[in-house]
């Protein structure tokens, strides 16, 4: 079974869109847990979500809690860099919370053999049917293999060193020195790991939110040459939609649909609909059209424009080519 951990902050409507795609598309056994936190009026949106999905036994929500410090950092103290990170980002800080400890606790207590992360701006476009051979490879290489759903042979820049197997692709994350999707051995988007193999190393890494989890996790895995074996579907199955951003840790380009506006609409009973390109060449996309739907009412709040085309042009195989304010 796969534990699907979704990280979410102030994006209840987009999270709902993602969860619905998981329910519709996942044809494998899974548990889904949302690790979230909110500010202001956004709590109302998440309360609605918890009520909406209460009948699903395999879906749960776990809210991040403020703490004076997270004891999960103790296992990172052998590294001066991580000790400094703890003092700067967690110890007795105004916004310090239990994110690190919560992530690790949920993986451990789930008893799922495999685990993956997702962020709340994604959507699964195709049925998720994973060859048993993929699980066998990860099982035999718990610290050195993973399955990434947002890449595939359809994406621009698909490297020549990626080998096509029976129903999946396989490659070496360290085959190329350039940084892109196929040389980035750790991600918080749509990548399945062996739970115990992953947890062994997460305990040793300092991180305080999804951004630093990915950045510090990537640096750690790369330094130790872990997660060497990359696996993926033949055709990418996950898209990341660039509607907005809710973190100050990155300035990745988006079209800036305000989360506050979307939350108000969600609380008022609207749901999100995105018009996705039929042919996918990039795992990061600006939707061609964004609509909010309530009963027979449809409000089109965005259509692709020059600003959207500009944002799309800045999204390549290495992620954001540059960051925008």
CSV table of C-alpha atoms in Angstrom, one decimal:
chain,number,residue,atom,x,y,z
A,1,UNK,CA,0.0,0.0,0.0
A,2,UNK,CA,1.1,3.6,-0.8
A,3,UNK,CA,0.8,6.4,1.7
A,4,UNK,CA,0.1,9.6,-0.2
A,5,UNK,CA,1.0,12.6,1.9
A,6,UNK,CA,-0.3,15.9,0.6
A,7,UNK,CA,1.1,19.1,1.9
A,8,UNK,CA,-1.3,22.0,1.9
A,9,UNK,CA,-1.4,25.6,3.1
A,10,UNK,CA,-4.4,28.0,2.5
A,11,UNK,CA,-5.5,26.3,-0.8
A,12,UNK,CA,-8.6,24.3,0.2
A,13,UNK,CA,-10.2,24.6,-3.3
A,14,UNK,CA,-7.1,23.4,-5.1
A,15,UNK,CA,-6.6,20.7,-2.6
A,16,UNK,CA,-10.1,19.5,-3.2
A,17,UNK,CA,-9.4,19.4,-7.0
A,18,UNK,CA,-6.3,17.2,-6.3
A,19,UNK,CA,-8.1,14.9,-3.9
A,20,UNK,CA,-10.9,14.3,-6.4
A,21,UNK,CA,-8.3,13.4,-9.0
A,22,UNK,CA,-6.6,10.9,-6.6
A,23,UNK,CA,-10.0,9.2,-5.9
A,24,UNK,CA,-10.8,9.0,-9.6
A,25,UNK,CA,-7.4,8.0,-10.9
A,26,UNK,CA,-5.6,5.8,-8.3
A,27,UNK,CA,-6.1,2.2,-9.1
A,28,UNK,CA,-3.6,1.0,-6.5
A,29,UNK,CA,-4.2,0.6,-2.8
A,30,UNK,CA,-3.5,3.8,-0.9
A,31,UNK,CA,-4.0,5.9,2.1
A,32,UNK,CA,-4.2,9.7,1.8
A,33,UNK,CA,-3.3,12.1,4.6
A,34,UNK,CA,-3.3,15.9,4.3
A,35,UNK,CA,-0.7,17.6,6.4
A,36,UNK,CA,-1.9,21.2,6.5
A,37,UNK,CA,-1.9,24.5,8.3
A,38,UNK,CA,-3.9,27.7,7.7
A,39,UNK,CA,-4.2,31.4,8.4
A,40,UNK,CA,-7.1,33.7,8.8
A,41,UNK,CA,-10.4,32.6,7.1
A,42,UNK,CA,-8.8,29.6,5.4
A,43,UNK,CA,-9.6,27.4,8.3
A,44,UNK,CA,-13.3,27.4,7.1
A,45,UNK,CA,-12.2,25.8,3.8
A,46,UNK,CA,-10.4,23.0,5.5
A,47,UNK,CA,-13.2,22.4,7.9
A,48,UNK,CA,-15.5,21.9,4.8
A,49,UNK,CA,-13.0,19.5,3.3
A,50,UNK,CA,-12.8,17.4,6.4
A,51,UNK,CA,-16.5,17.2,6.5
A,52,UNK,CA,-16.7,16.4,2.8
A,53,UNK,CA,-14.2,13.5,3.0
A,54,UNK,CA,-15.2,12.2,6.5
A,55,UNK,CA,-16.8,9.0,5.0
A,56,UNK,CA,-13.6,8.0,3.3
A,57,UNK,CA,-11.8,5.6,5.6
A,58,UNK,CA,-8.5,6.0,3.7
A,59,UNK,CA,-8.5,9.8,3.8
A,60,UNK,CA,-7.5,11.8,6.9
A,61,UNK,CA,-6.3,15.3,7.8
A,62,UNK,CA,-3.5,16.2,10.3
A,63,UNK,CA,-2.9,19.8,11.2
A,64,UNK,CA,0.5,21.2,11.9
A,65,UNK,CA,0.8,22.5,15.5
A,66,UNK,CA,2.9,25.3,16.9
A,67,UNK,CA,5.6,24.2,19.3
A,68,UNK,CA,8.5,25.8,21.1
A,69,UNK,CA,10.7,23.3,19.3
A,70,UNK,CA,10.3,20.1,17.4
A,71,UNK,CA,12.2,17.2,19.2
A,72,UNK,CA,12.5,15.4,15.8
A,73,UNK,CA,15.5,17.6,15.1
A,74,UNK,CA,17.6,15.9,17.7
A,75,UNK,CA,18.6,13.2,15.2
A,76,UNK,CA,20.1,15.9,12.9
A,77,UNK,CA,22.4,17.5,15.5
A,78,UNK,CA,25.6,15.7,14.3
A,79,UNK,CA,25.6,18.2,11.5
A,80,UNK,CA,26.6,21.8,12.4
A,81,UNK,CA,24.7,23.0,9.3
A,82,UNK,CA,21.5,21.3,10.6
A,83,UNK,CA,22.0,22.5,14.2
A,84,UNK,CA,22.2,26.1,12.8
A,85,UNK,CA,19.1,25.4,10.7
A,86,UNK,CA,17.2,24.2,13.8
A,87,UNK,CA,18.2,27.3,15.8
A,88,UNK,CA,17.3,29.6,12.9
A,89,UNK,CA,14.1,28.0,11.7
A,90,UNK,CA,12.6,26.1,14.7
A,91,UNK,CA,13.9,26.7,18.2
A,92,UNK,CA,11.8,29.2,20.0
A,93,UNK,CA,10.7,30.9,16.8
A,94,UNK,CA,7.4,32.7,16.4
A,95,UNK,CA,6.1,30.4,13.6
A,96,UNK,CA,7.9,27.1,14.6
A,97,UNK,CA,5.8,24.0,14.4
A,98,UNK,CA,6.0,20.2,14.4
A,99,UNK,CA,6.2,19.7,10.6
A,100,UNK,CA,9.3,17.5,10.6
A,101,UNK,CA,8.1,15.3,13.5
A,102,UNK,CA,4.6,15.1,12.0
A,103,UNK,CA,5.8,14.0,8.6
A,104,UNK,CA,7.9,11.3,10.1
A,105,UNK,CA,5.3,10.1,12.6
A,106,UNK,CA,2.6,9.8,9.9
A,107,UNK,CA,4.9,7.7,7.7
A,108,UNK,CA,5.8,5.4,10.6
A,109,UNK,CA,2.3,4.9,12.0
A,110,UNK,CA,0.7,4.3,8.5
A,111,UNK,CA,2.3,0.9,8.2
A,112,UNK,CA,2.3,1.4,4.4
A,113,UNK,CA,5.2,-0.2,2.6
A,114,UNK,CA,5.6,2.8,0.3
A,115,UNK,CA,5.2,6.5,0.7
A,116,UNK,CA,4.9,9.6,-1.5
A,117,UNK,CA,4.5,13.3,-1.2
A,118,UNK,CA,2.4,15.7,-3.1
A,119,UNK,CA,1.7,19.5,-3.0
A,120,UNK,CA,-1.8,20.9,-3.2
A,121,UNK,CA,-1.4,22.4,-6.7
A,122,UNK,CA,-1.2,19.1,-8.5
A,123,UNK,CA,-3.7,17.0,-10.5
A,124,UNK,CA,-3.5,13.4,-11.7
A,125,UNK,CA,-4.6,13.1,-15.3
A,126,UNK,CA,-4.3,9.4,-16.0
A,127,UNK,CA,-5.2,6.2,-14.2
A,128,UNK,CA,-2.4,5.2,-11.8
A,129,UNK,CA,-1.6,1.6,-12.5
A,130,UNK,CA,2.0,0.8,-11.5
A,131,UNK,CA,3.7,-2.4,-12.8
A,132,UNK,CA,4.5,-4.9,-10.0
A,133,UNK,CA,8.1,-4.9,-11.3
A,134,UNK,CA,8.4,-1.2,-10.2
A,135,UNK,CA,7.4,-2.1,-6.6
A,136,UNK,CA,9.9,-5.0,-6.7
A,137,UNK,CA,12.7,-2.7,-7.7
A,138,UNK,CA,11.9,-0.2,-4.9
A,139,UNK,CA,11.5,-3.1,-2.4
A,140,UNK,CA,14.9,-4.5,-3.3
A,141,UNK,CA,16.5,-1.0,-3.2
A,142,UNK,CA,14.7,0.8,-0.3
A,143,UNK,CA,17.3,3.6,-0.1
A,144,UNK,CA,18.1,3.8,-3.8
A,145,UNK,CA,15.0,3.6,-6.0
A,146,UNK,CA,11.9,5.7,-6.5
A,147,UNK,CA,9.0,6.1,-9.0
A,148,UNK,CA,8.3,9.6,-10.3
A,149,UNK,CA,4.8,10.2,-11.7
A,150,UNK,CA,5.3,13.7,-13.2
A,151,UNK,CA,7.8,12.6,-15.8
A,152,UNK,CA,7.5,10.5,-18.9
A,153,UNK,CA,8.5,10.1,-22.5
A,154,UNK,CA,6.0,12.8,-23.6
A,155,UNK,CA,7.9,15.6,-21.8
A,156,UNK,CA,10.2,18.0,-23.5
A,157,UNK,CA,13.9,17.3,-22.7
A,158,UNK,CA,13.4,13.6,-22.1
A,159,UNK,CA,17.0,12.4,-21.8
A,160,UNK,CA,18.6,9.8,-24.1
A,161,UNK,CA,20.0,7.9,-21.1
A,162,UNK,CA,16.5,7.0,-19.9
A,163,UNK,CA,15.8,3.3,-20.8
A,164,UNK,CA,12.4,2.0,-21.8
A,165,UNK,CA,11.4,-1.1,-20.0
A,166,UNK,CA,8.2,-3.2,-19.9
A,167,UNK,CA,5.6,-0.6,-19.0
A,168,UNK,CA,8.0,1.9,-17.3
A,169,UNK,CA,11.2,3.9,-17.7
A,170,UNK,CA,14.4,3.5,-15.7
A,171,UNK,CA,17.5,5.7,-15.4
A,172,UNK,CA,20.4,6.7,-13.2
A,173,UNK,CA,19.8,10.0,-11.4
A,174,UNK,CA,23.5,10.6,-11.5
A,175,UNK,CA,24.1,10.0,-15.2
A,176,UNK,CA,24.1,13.7,-16.0
A,177,UNK,CA,25.6,16.7,-14.1
A,178,UNK,CA,23.0,19.1,-15.4
A,179,UNK,CA,20.1,19.6,-12.9
A,180,UNK,CA,16.6,18.7,-14.3
A,181,UNK,CA,13.8,16.3,-13.5
A,182,UNK,CA,15.8,13.2,-14.3
A,183,UNK,CA,18.8,14.2,-12.2
A,184,UNK,CA,16.9,15.4,-9.2
A,185,UNK,CA,16.9,12.4,-6.9
A,186,UNK,CA,14.4,13.7,-4.3
A,187,UNK,CA,11.1,15.5,-4.8
A,188,UNK,CA,7.9,16.3,-2.8
A,189,UNK,CA,5.8,15.9,-5.9
A,190,UNK,CA,4.4,12.6,-7.0
A,191,UNK,CA,7.4,10.3,-6.3
A,192,UNK,CA,7.0,7.0,-4.5
A,193,UNK,CA,9.7,5.8,-2.1
A,194,UNK,CA,10.1,2.8,0.2
A,195,UNK,CA,8.7,4.0,3.5
A,196,UNK,CA,11.4,2.6,5.8
A,197,UNK,CA,14.2,3.5,3.4
A,198,UNK,CA,13.0,7.0,3.2
A,199,UNK,CA,12.3,7.4,6.9
A,200,UNK,CA,15.8,6.3,7.8
A,201,UNK,CA,17.2,9.4,6.0
A,202,UNK,CA,14.4,11.9,6.7
A,203,UNK,CA,15.3,11.5,10.4
A,204,UNK,CA,18.8,12.8,9.7
A,205,UNK,CA,17.7,15.8,7.6
A,206,UNK,CA,16.7,19.2,8.9
A,207,UNK,CA,13.6,20.7,7.3
A,208,UNK,CA,10.7,22.8,8.5
A,209,UNK,CA,8.3,22.9,5.5
A,210,UNK,CA,7.8,21.3,2.1
A,211,UNK,CA,10.2,23.7,0.4
A,212,UNK,CA,13.1,22.9,2.7
A,213,UNK,CA,12.2,19.3,2.8
A,214,UNK,CA,12.7,19.1,-0.9
A,215,UNK,CA,15.8,21.3,-1.0
A,216,UNK,CA,17.6,19.8,1.9
A,217,UNK,CA,16.4,16.3,1.0
A,218,UNK,CA,17.8,16.8,-2.5
A,219,UNK,CA,21.2,18.0,-1.3
A,220,UNK,CA,21.4,15.2,1.3
A,221,UNK,CA,20.5,12.4,-1.3
A,222,UNK,CA,22.8,13.9,-3.9
A,223,UNK,CA,25.8,14.2,-1.5
A,224,UNK,CA,25.4,10.6,-0.4
A,225,UNK,CA,24.5,9.3,-3.9
A,226,UNK,CA,21.2,7.9,-2.6
A,227,UNK,CA,18.0,7.2,-4.6
A,228,UNK,CA,20.1,6.4,-7.7
A,229,UNK,CA,17.5,4.4,-9.6
A,230,UNK,CA,14.9,6.5,-11.2
A,231,UNK,CA,11.6,4.9,-12.4
A,232,UNK,CA,8.6,6.5,-14.1
A,233,UNK,CA,5.5,5.8,-16.2
A,234,UNK,CA,5.8,5.8,-20.0
A,235,UNK,CA,3.5,8.9,-20.1
A,236,UNK,CA,3.5,11.5,-17.3
A,237,UNK,CA,0.5,11.2,-15.0
A,238,UNK,CA,0.8,14.2,-12.7
A,239,UNK,CA,0.6,17.9,-13.5
A,240,UNK,CA,1.5,20.9,-11.3
A,241,UNK,CA,-0.8,23.9,-12.0
A,242,UNK,CA,0.7,27.3,-11.6
A,243,UNK,CA,-2.3,29.3,-10.3
A,244,UNK,CA,-0.5,30.9,-7.3
A,245,UNK,CA,2.1,30.4,-4.6
A,246,UNK,CA,1.7,30.5,-0.9
A,247,UNK,CA,5.3,30.4,0.3
A,248,UNK,CA,7.8,33.1,0.7
A,249,UNK,CA,10.7,30.6,0.3
A,250,UNK,CA,10.4,30.7,-3.5
A,251,UNK,CA,9.4,33.2,-6.1
A,252,UNK,CA,8.4,30.7,-8.7
A,253,UNK,CA,6.3,32.2,-11.5
A,254,UNK,CA,2.5,31.9,-11.3
A,255,UNK,CA,-0.5,33.7,-12.7
A,256,UNK,CA,-1.4,34.9,-9.2
A,257,UNK,CA,-5.0,33.7,-8.7
A,258,UNK,CA,-5.4,34.8,-5.1
A,259,UNK,CA,-5.9,32.0,-2.6
A,260,UNK,CA,-8.1,34.2,-0.4
A,261,UNK,CA,-10.5,34.7,-3.4
A,262,UNK,CA,-10.6,31.0,-4.1
A,263,UNK,CA,-11.2,30.2,-0.4
A,264,UNK,CA,-14.2,32.6,-0.3
A,265,UNK,CA,-15.7,30.9,-3.3
A,266,UNK,CA,-15.0,27.4,-2.0
A,267,UNK,CA,-16.8,28.2,1.3
A,268,UNK,CA,-19.6,29.6,-0.7
A,269,UNK,CA,-20.1,26.3,-2.5
A,270,UNK,CA,-18.1,26.7,-5.7
A,271,UNK,CA,-15.7,24.0,-7.0
A,272,UNK,CA,-12.7,24.4,-9.3
A,273,UNK,CA,-12.4,23.3,-12.9
A,274,UNK,CA,-9.3,23.7,-15.0
A,275,UNK,CA,-9.0,23.4,-18.7
A,276,UNK,CA,-5.8,21.4,-19.3
A,277,UNK,CA,-4.0,21.1,-22.6
A,278,UNK,CA,-4.7,17.8,-24.4
A,279,UNK,CA,-1.1,17.3,-25.3
A,280,UNK,CA,1.3,17.6,-22.4
A,281,UNK,CA,5.0,18.5,-22.9
A,282,UNK,CA,5.7,20.1,-19.5
A,283,UNK,CA,4.8,18.9,-16.1
A,284,UNK,CA,4.3,22.5,-14.9
A,285,UNK,CA,1.4,24.2,-16.7
A,286,UNK,CA,-0.7,27.3,-16.8
A,287,UNK,CA,-4.3,26.2,-17.4
A,288,UNK,CA,-5.9,27.4,-20.6
A,289,UNK,CA,-9.0,28.4,-18.7
A,290,UNK,CA,-10.0,28.4,-15.0
A,291,UNK,CA,-13.6,28.2,-14.0
A,292,UNK,CA,-15.5,28.2,-10.7
A,293,UNK,CA,-18.7,26.1,-10.8
A,294,UNK,CA,-21.7,26.1,-8.4
A,295,UNK,CA,-24.8,24.2,-9.6
A,296,UNK,CA,-25.7,25.7,-13.0
A,297,UNK,CA,-23.5,28.7,-12.5
A,298,UNK,CA,-20.1,28.9,-14.1
A,299,UNK,CA,-17.7,31.8,-13.6
A,300,UNK,CA,-14.7,31.9,-15.9
A,301,UNK,CA,-12.0,33.7,-13.8
A,302,UNK,CA,-9.1,33.2,-16.2
A,303,UNK,CA,-8.3,32.6,-19.8
A,304,UNK,CA,-4.8,32.2,-21.2
A,305,UNK,CA,-3.3,35.6,-21.8
A,306,UNK,CA,0.2,37.1,-22.5
A,307,UNK,CA,1.1,37.1,-18.8
A,308,UNK,CA,0.2,33.4,-18.6
A,309,UNK,CA,2.2,32.6,-21.8
A,310,UNK,CA,5.1,34.4,-20.2
A,311,UNK,CA,4.8,32.3,-17.0
A,312,UNK,CA,4.6,29.1,-19.1
A,313,UNK,CA,7.7,30.1,-21.0
A,314,UNK,CA,9.6,30.3,-17.8
A,315,UNK,CA,8.8,26.7,-16.8
A,316,UNK,CA,11.3,24.1,-18.2
A,317,UNK,CA,12.7,20.7,-17.5
A,318,UNK,CA,14.8,22.2,-14.7
A,319,UNK,CA,11.7,23.7,-13.1
A,320,UNK,CA,11.4,27.5,-13.0
A,321,UNK,CA,14.0,29.0,-15.3
A,322,UNK,CA,13.9,32.2,-13.3
A,323,UNK,CA,11.8,33.5,-10.4
A,324,UNK,CA,9.3,36.4,-10.6
A,325,UNK,CA,8.1,38.9,-8.1
